mmCIF file of C-alpha atoms in Angstrom:
data_model
loop_
_atom_site.group_PDB
_atom_site.id
_atom_site.type_symbol
_atom_site.label_atom_id
_atom_site.label_comp_id
_atom_site.label_asym_id
_atom_site.label_seq_id
_atom_site.Cartn_x
_atom_site.Cartn_y
_atom_site.Cartn_z
ATOM 1 C CA MET T 143 25.315 -1.492 7.340
ATOM 2 C CA LEU T 144 23.229 -4.384 5.958
ATOM 3 C CA LYS T 145 22.270 -4.160 2.395
ATOM 4 C CA SER T 146 18.439 -4.080 3.101
ATOM 5 C CA ASP T 147 19.130 -1.118 5.575
ATOM 6 C CA ARG T 148 21.119 0.681 2.945
ATOM 7 C CA GLN T 149 18.423 0.232 0.363
ATOM 8 C CA GLU T 150 15.668 1.480 2.880
ATOM 9 C CA MET T 151 17.824 4.535 3.663
ATOM 10 C CA ILE T 152 18.396 5.198 -0.047
ATOM 11 C CA LEU T 153 14.539 5.180 -0.692
ATOM 12 C CA LYS T 154 14.101 7.396 2.311
ATOM 13 C CA THR T 155 16.575 9.805 1.213
ATOM 14 C CA LEU T 156 14.985 9.992 -2.257
ATOM 15 C CA GLN T 157 11.565 10.525 -0.688
ATOM 16 C CA GLU T 158 12.978 13.597 1.053
ATOM 17 C CA CYS T 159 15.101 15.082 -1.803
ATOM 18 C CA ARG T 160 13.438 13.637 -4.738
ATOM 19 C CA TYR T 161 16.697 13.043 -6.610
ATOM 20 C CA THR T 162 20.578 12.581 -5.811
ATOM 21 C CA THR T 163 23.695 11.000 -7.096
ATOM 22 C CA ALA T 164 25.321 7.702 -6.147
ATOM 23 C CA ALA T 165 28.484 9.396 -5.060
ATOM 24 C CA ALA T 166 26.400 11.564 -2.731
ATOM 25 C CA LEU T 167 24.651 8.377 -1.274
ATOM 26 C CA ALA T 168 27.874 6.771 -0.705
ATOM 27 C CA GLU T 169 29.301 9.758 1.275
ATOM 28 C CA LYS T 170 25.836 10.004 3.238
ATOM 29 C CA MET T 171 25.944 6.329 4.421
ATOM 30 C CA TYR T 172 29.668 5.901 4.784
ATOM 31 C CA ALA T 173 29.652 3.125 2.224
ATOM 32 C CA SER T 174 31.724 2.251 -0.881
ATOM 33 C CA TYR T 175 30.593 3.466 -4.254
ATOM 34 C CA SER T 176 30.380 -0.018 -5.652
ATOM 35 C CA SER T 177 28.093 -1.017 -2.906
ATOM 36 C CA ILE T 178 25.680 1.868 -3.436
ATOM 37 C CA ARG T 179 25.835 1.184 -7.290
ATOM 38 C CA ARG T 180 24.867 -2.558 -6.771
ATOM 39 C CA ASP T 181 21.969 -1.319 -4.433
ATOM 40 C CA LEU T 182 20.703 1.251 -6.985
ATOM 41 C CA GLU T 183 20.817 -1.457 -9.736
ATOM 42 C CA GLU T 184 18.685 -3.804 -7.520
ATOM 43 C CA LEU T 185 16.160 -1.022 -6.717
ATOM 44 C CA GLU T 186 16.020 -0.017 -10.386
ATOM 45 C CA ASN T 187 15.388 -3.574 -11.533
ATOM 46 C CA ALA T 188 12.673 -3.640 -8.757
ATOM 47 C CA GLY T 189 11.021 -0.572 -10.388
ATOM 48 C CA LEU T 190 11.601 1.611 -7.353
ATOM 49 C CA VAL T 191 14.284 4.060 -8.818
ATOM 50 C CA THR T 192 15.484 5.226 -12.238
ATOM 51 C CA ARG T 193 18.913 6.283 -13.057
ATOM 52 C CA SER T 194 20.104 8.487 -15.877
ATOM 53 C CA TYR T 195 23.286 10.644 -16.497
ATOM 54 C CA GLY T 196 24.516 10.041 -13.031
ATOM 55 C CA ARG T 197 21.268 11.008 -11.393
ATOM 56 C CA VAL T 198 18.976 8.667 -9.449
ATOM 57 C CA GLU T 199 15.411 9.389 -8.399
ATOM 58 C CA ILE T 200 12.278 7.655 -7.108
ATOM 59 C CA ALA T 201 10.417 5.941 -9.931
ATOM 60 C CA ASP T 202 6.906 7.556 -10.233
ATOM 61 C CA HIS T 203 5.171 4.380 -11.401
ATOM 62 C CA ASN T 204 5.707 0.715 -11.452
ATOM 63 C CA PRO T 205 3.634 -2.136 -13.176
ATOM 64 C CA PHE T 206 5.257 -5.172 -11.257
ATOM 65 C CA MET T 207 4.935 -6.387 -7.540
ATOM 66 C CA ILE T 208 7.526 -5.095 -5.363
ATOM 67 C CA ALA T 209 8.760 -6.850 -2.252
ATOM 68 C CA TYR T 210 6.609 -5.763 0.665
ATOM 69 C CA PRO T 211 9.488 -4.578 3.054
ATOM 70 C CA VAL T 212 10.481 -2.248 0.262
ATOM 71 C CA ARG T 213 7.088 -1.074 -0.730
ATOM 72 C CA ILE T 214 6.251 -0.130 2.880
ATOM 73 C CA ASN T 215 9.071 2.467 2.714
ATOM 74 C CA LYS T 216 7.858 3.938 -0.591
ATOM 75 C CA ASN T 217 5.587 7.109 0.037
ATOM 76 C CA HIS T 218 5.820 6.342 3.728
ATOM 77 C CA GLU T 219 4.958 9.881 4.744
ATOM 78 C CA GLN T 220 1.794 10.031 2.476
ATOM 79 C CA LYS T 221 0.618 6.586 3.698
ATOM 80 C CA ARG T 222 0.782 7.912 7.287
ATOM 81 C CA ILE T 223 -1.332 11.126 6.315
ATOM 82 C CA ILE T 224 -3.807 8.692 4.773
ATOM 83 C CA ALA T 225 -3.939 6.343 7.519
ATOM 84 C CA LYS T 226 -4.810 9.015 9.937
ATOM 85 C CA LYS T 227 -7.594 10.325 7.887
ATOM 86 C CA ALA T 228 -9.038 6.960 7.386
ATOM 87 C CA SER T 229 -8.731 5.847 10.988
ATOM 88 C CA ALA T 230 -11.063 8.726 11.953
ATOM 89 C CA LEU T 231 -13.998 6.891 10.285
ATOM 90 C CA ILE T 232 -13.533 3.709 12.602
ATOM 91 C CA LYS T 233 -15.526 3.331 15.804
ATOM 92 C CA GLU T 234 -15.049 1.038 18.827
ATOM 93 C CA GLY T 235 -16.742 -2.122 18.233
ATOM 94 C CA ASP T 236 -16.422 -2.078 14.503
ATOM 95 C CA THR T 237 -15.480 -5.324 12.310
ATOM 96 C CA ILE T 238 -13.162 -4.511 9.721
ATOM 97 C CA PHE T 239 -11.648 -6.521 6.778
ATOM 98 C CA ILE T 240 -7.972 -5.140 6.086
ATOM 99 C CA ASP T 241 -5.991 -6.397 3.193
ATOM 100 C CA SER T 242 -2.222 -7.064 2.666
ATOM 101 C CA SER T 243 -1.197 -3.695 1.175
ATOM 102 C CA SER T 244 1.409 -1.685 2.639
ATOM 103 C CA SER T 245 -0.961 1.271 2.947
ATOM 104 C CA CYS T 246 -3.211 -0.982 5.269
ATOM 105 C CA SER T 247 -0.317 -1.686 7.525
ATOM 106 C CA PHE T 248 -0.062 2.089 8.237
ATOM 107 C CA PHE T 249 -3.847 2.105 8.712
ATOM 108 C CA ALA T 250 -3.849 -0.889 11.085
ATOM 109 C CA ARG T 251 -1.269 0.821 13.595
ATOM 110 C CA GLU T 252 -3.698 3.829 13.859
ATOM 111 C CA ILE T 253 -6.655 1.554 14.985
ATOM 112 C CA MET T 254 -5.088 -1.461 16.858
ATOM 113 C CA HIS T 255 -5.588 0.292 20.230
ATOM 114 C CA MET T 256 -9.282 0.763 19.876
ATOM 115 C CA LYS T 257 -11.592 -1.158 22.128
ATOM 116 C CA GLY T 258 -13.701 -3.990 20.904
ATOM 117 C CA ILE T 259 -12.680 -3.990 17.241
ATOM 118 C CA THR T 260 -12.450 -7.215 15.253
ATOM 119 C CA VAL T 261 -9.962 -7.224 12.321
ATOM 120 C CA ILE T 262 -10.330 -9.762 9.591
ATOM 121 C CA THR T 263 -6.883 -9.975 7.545
ATOM 122 C CA ASN T 264 -4.677 -11.797 5.133
ATOM 123 C CA ASN T 265 -1.759 -9.491 5.993
ATOM 124 C CA VAL T 266 0.784 -11.496 7.705
ATOM 125 C CA GLU T 267 2.378 -8.291 9.209
ATOM 126 C CA LEU T 268 -0.811 -7.495 11.024
ATOM 127 C CA ILE T 269 -0.928 -10.854 12.678
ATOM 128 C CA GLY T 270 2.402 -10.100 14.257
ATOM 129 C CA MET T 271 1.194 -6.545 15.016
ATOM 130 C CA ALA T 272 -1.785 -8.179 16.827
ATOM 131 C CA THR T 273 0.491 -9.705 19.562
ATOM 132 C CA GLN T 274 0.978 -6.153 20.972
ATOM 133 C CA SER T 275 -2.768 -5.288 20.623
ATOM 134 C CA THR T 276 -6.058 -6.074 22.415
ATOM 135 C CA ALA T 277 -8.060 -6.252 19.116
ATOM 136 C CA ASN T 278 -9.665 -9.265 17.953
ATOM 137 C CA VAL T 279 -7.876 -10.612 15.061
ATOM 138 C CA ILE T 280 -9.017 -13.316 12.619
ATOM 139 C CA CYS T 281 -6.421 -14.624 10.193
ATOM 140 C CA SER T 282 -7.802 -15.566 6.869
ATOM 141 C CA GLY T 283 -5.461 -18.481 6.409
ATOM 142 C CA GLY T 284 -4.406 -19.351 2.725
ATOM 143 C CA MET T 285 -1.025 -19.516 0.861
ATOM 144 C CA GLN T 286 1.695 -17.141 0.852
ATOM 145 C CA THR T 287 2.152 -15.556 -2.544
ATOM 146 C CA GLU T 288 5.427 -15.731 -4.267
ATOM 147 C CA PRO T 289 5.789 -11.921 -5.131
ATOM 148 C CA ASN T 290 4.398 -10.875 -1.698
ATOM 149 C CA ARG T 291 5.168 -13.193 1.209
ATOM 150 C CA TYR T 292 3.170 -10.995 3.537
ATOM 151 C CA ALA T 293 -0.067 -11.845 1.630
ATOM 152 C CA LEU T 294 -2.259 -14.927 2.150
ATOM 153 C CA THR T 295 -4.445 -15.655 -0.778
ATOM 154 C CA GLY T 296 -6.297 -18.681 -2.305
ATOM 155 C CA PRO T 297 -9.496 -20.641 -1.611
ATOM 156 C CA ILE T 298 -8.811 -20.934 2.103
ATOM 157 C CA ALA T 299 -8.508 -17.274 2.496
ATOM 158 C CA GLU T 300 -11.559 -16.553 0.172
ATOM 159 C CA SER T 301 -13.517 -18.919 2.284
ATOM 160 C CA THR T 302 -12.741 -17.197 5.448
ATOM 161 C CA PHE T 303 -13.646 -13.884 4.096
ATOM 162 C CA GLY T 304 -16.740 -15.112 2.425
ATOM 163 C CA ASN T 305 -18.327 -16.303 5.776
ATOM 164 C CA ILE T 306 -17.902 -12.971 7.564
ATOM 165 C CA HIS T 307 -19.924 -9.832 7.238
ATOM 166 C CA ALA T 308 -17.962 -6.635 8.240
ATOM 167 C CA ASP T 309 -18.767 -3.033 8.824
ATOM 168 C CA TRP T 310 -15.714 -2.047 6.832
ATOM 169 C CA ALA T 311 -13.351 -3.284 4.102
ATOM 170 C CA VAL T 312 -10.232 -1.211 4.072
ATOM 171 C CA PHE T 313 -7.927 -1.865 1.061
ATOM 172 C CA SER T 314 -5.336 -0.486 -1.465
ATOM 173 C CA VAL T 315 -4.467 -1.333 -5.003
ATOM 174 C CA ARG T 316 -1.747 -0.389 -7.371
ATOM 175 C CA ALA T 317 -3.501 2.195 -9.544
ATOM 176 C CA LEU T 318 -6.616 4.575 -9.977
ATOM 177 C CA THR T 319 -7.225 5.318 -13.553
ATOM 178 C CA LEU T 320 -8.456 8.874 -14.677
ATOM 179 C CA GLY T 321 -11.808 7.148 -15.372
ATOM 180 C CA GLY T 322 -12.192 5.949 -11.687
ATOM 181 C CA LYS T 323 -11.150 2.258 -12.310
ATOM 182 C CA LEU T 324 -9.010 0.567 -9.745
ATOM 183 C CA TYR T 325 -6.441 -2.112 -10.894
ATOM 184 C CA ASP T 326 -3.866 -4.111 -9.111
ATOM 185 C CA VAL T 327 -0.899 -6.284 -10.086
ATOM 186 C CA HIS T 328 -1.561 -9.612 -8.510
ATOM 187 C CA TYR T 329 -4.412 -11.663 -9.526
ATOM 188 C CA GLY T 330 -4.703 -13.684 -6.275
ATOM 189 C CA GLU T 331 -4.976 -10.638 -4.048
ATOM 190 C CA THR T 332 -7.647 -8.897 -6.418
ATOM 191 C CA ALA T 333 -9.768 -12.046 -6.256
ATOM 192 C CA LEU T 334 -9.626 -12.074 -2.464
ATOM 193 C CA ARG T 335 -10.428 -8.356 -2.209
ATOM 194 C CA LYS T 336 -13.445 -8.963 -4.315
ATOM 195 C CA VAL T 337 -14.787 -11.221 -1.765
ATOM 196 C CA MET T 338 -13.973 -8.835 0.984
ATOM 197 C CA LEU T 339 -15.745 -5.891 -0.629
ATOM 198 C CA LYS T 340 -18.837 -7.956 -1.449
ATOM 199 C CA ASN T 341 -19.227 -8.776 2.192
ATOM 200 C CA ALA T 342 -18.495 -5.535 3.732
ATOM 201 C CA GLU T 343 -21.056 -2.798 4.646
ATOM 202 C CA LYS T 344 -18.789 0.239 3.696
ATOM 203 C CA LYS T 345 -15.606 0.304 1.491
ATOM 204 C CA LEU T 346 -12.706 2.466 2.292
ATOM 205 C CA PHE T 347 -10.029 2.918 -0.416
ATOM 206 C CA LEU T 348 -6.599 4.055 0.705
ATOM 207 C CA CYS T 349 -4.947 5.732 -2.366
ATOM 208 C CA ASP T 350 -1.611 7.885 -2.109
ATOM 209 C CA SER T 351 -1.208 10.490 -4.717
ATOM 210 C CA SER T 352 1.392 8.423 -6.840
ATOM 211 C CA LYS T 353 -1.525 5.960 -7.927
ATOM 212 C CA LEU T 354 -3.796 8.729 -9.227
ATOM 213 C CA GLY T 355 -4.176 8.483 -12.949
ATOM 214 C CA THR T 356 -2.389 5.360 -13.499
ATOM 215 C CA ASN T 357 -3.049 1.849 -14.650
ATOM 216 C CA SER T 358 -2.213 -1.762 -13.896
ATOM 217 C CA THR T 359 -3.138 -5.341 -14.794
ATOM 218 C CA TYR T 360 -5.988 -6.787 -13.047
ATOM 219 C CA TYR T 361 -9.420 -5.038 -12.622
ATOM 220 C CA GLN T 362 -10.619 -4.776 -8.950
ATOM 221 C CA CYS T 363 -13.717 -2.469 -9.185
ATOM 222 C CA ASP T 364 -14.612 1.222 -9.946
ATOM 223 C CA LEU T 365 -15.256 4.239 -7.599
ATOM 224 C CA GLY T 366 -18.899 3.692 -8.095
ATOM 225 C CA SER T 367 -18.915 0.841 -5.681
ATOM 226 C CA ILE T 368 -16.550 2.681 -3.067
ATOM 227 C CA ASP T 369 -18.014 4.746 -0.194
ATOM 228 C CA CYS T 370 -14.715 6.447 0.766
ATOM 229 C CA LEU T 371 -11.558 7.424 -0.671
ATOM 230 C CA ALA T 372 -8.614 8.591 1.592
ATOM 231 C CA CYS T 373 -5.899 10.551 -0.229
ATOM 232 C CA ASP T 374 -3.048 12.645 0.511
ATOM 233 C CA SER T 375 -3.756 15.023 -2.457
ATOM 234 C CA LYS T 376 -6.670 17.425 -3.259
ATOM 235 C CA GLU T 377 -6.381 16.086 -6.720
ATOM 236 C CA ALA T 378 -8.640 13.076 -5.695
ATOM 237 C CA ARG T 379 -11.489 15.354 -5.417
ATOM 238 C CA ARG T 380 -11.605 15.568 -9.212
ATOM 239 C CA TYR T 381 -13.353 12.135 -9.228
ATOM 240 C CA LEU T 382 -16.398 13.598 -7.402
ATOM 241 C CA ARG T 383 -17.466 14.886 -10.798
ATOM 242 C CA ASP T 384 -18.240 11.286 -11.999
ATOM 243 C CA TYR T 385 -18.793 9.808 -8.655
ATOM 244 C CA PRO T 386 -20.852 12.241 -6.398
ATOM 245 C CA GLN T 387 -21.538 9.519 -3.951
ATOM 246 C CA LEU T 388 -18.017 9.090 -3.074
ATOM 247 C CA LYS T 389 -16.796 10.755 0.219
ATOM 248 C CA VAL T 390 -13.081 11.969 -0.231
ATOM 249 C CA LEU T 391 -11.004 12.407 2.806
#
């Protein structure tokens, strides 16, 4: 089994059982204990798992950019639930900005079959996905970022987004504070989302429950400028007290 496959299986196992041991993982995957230990060290350095006293578990929060292929496997079931809720808002013929977040990749899979939709995105994975779809897809162009090679950012991407008006901007960020402020970890992606949000009629924020009550580095916006919040937890409804205009899915 390749190292990347082992690490994906480790994350999937931890999502299902919350915590385990290196020895149990080695037995489950028919891998050597030393290989599993090296995998866990890499995942811990990436901020995805924590280890203590022989026990390993999923890290609750992480302030750093995580590689996209690993991020898309974190909280994957929650992201699927959110994607299904959010996709119900989209109608045939809509024009939709979709950002480079892993949450939006789950969302895109739910809508790419719809007739007449137009997707404008900086998400490299979605460009590949479009080859199996009849959706109209506009690539933002731009520069691949070093932390996230699946994202295109910079002046070219911002210019593309700035010249299009869309029905929806669908996006996700790293953190939603208790006060309703949204923050992300990468400045370039944050800057591009601001253009996207400015040029969209409605804004739809995809937020899995691990992001509630957390913080990150770069300010994106607050819930006062968002129309809809799709979340897998009823805890998200607490934000209605301060943002009554918000639709929580």
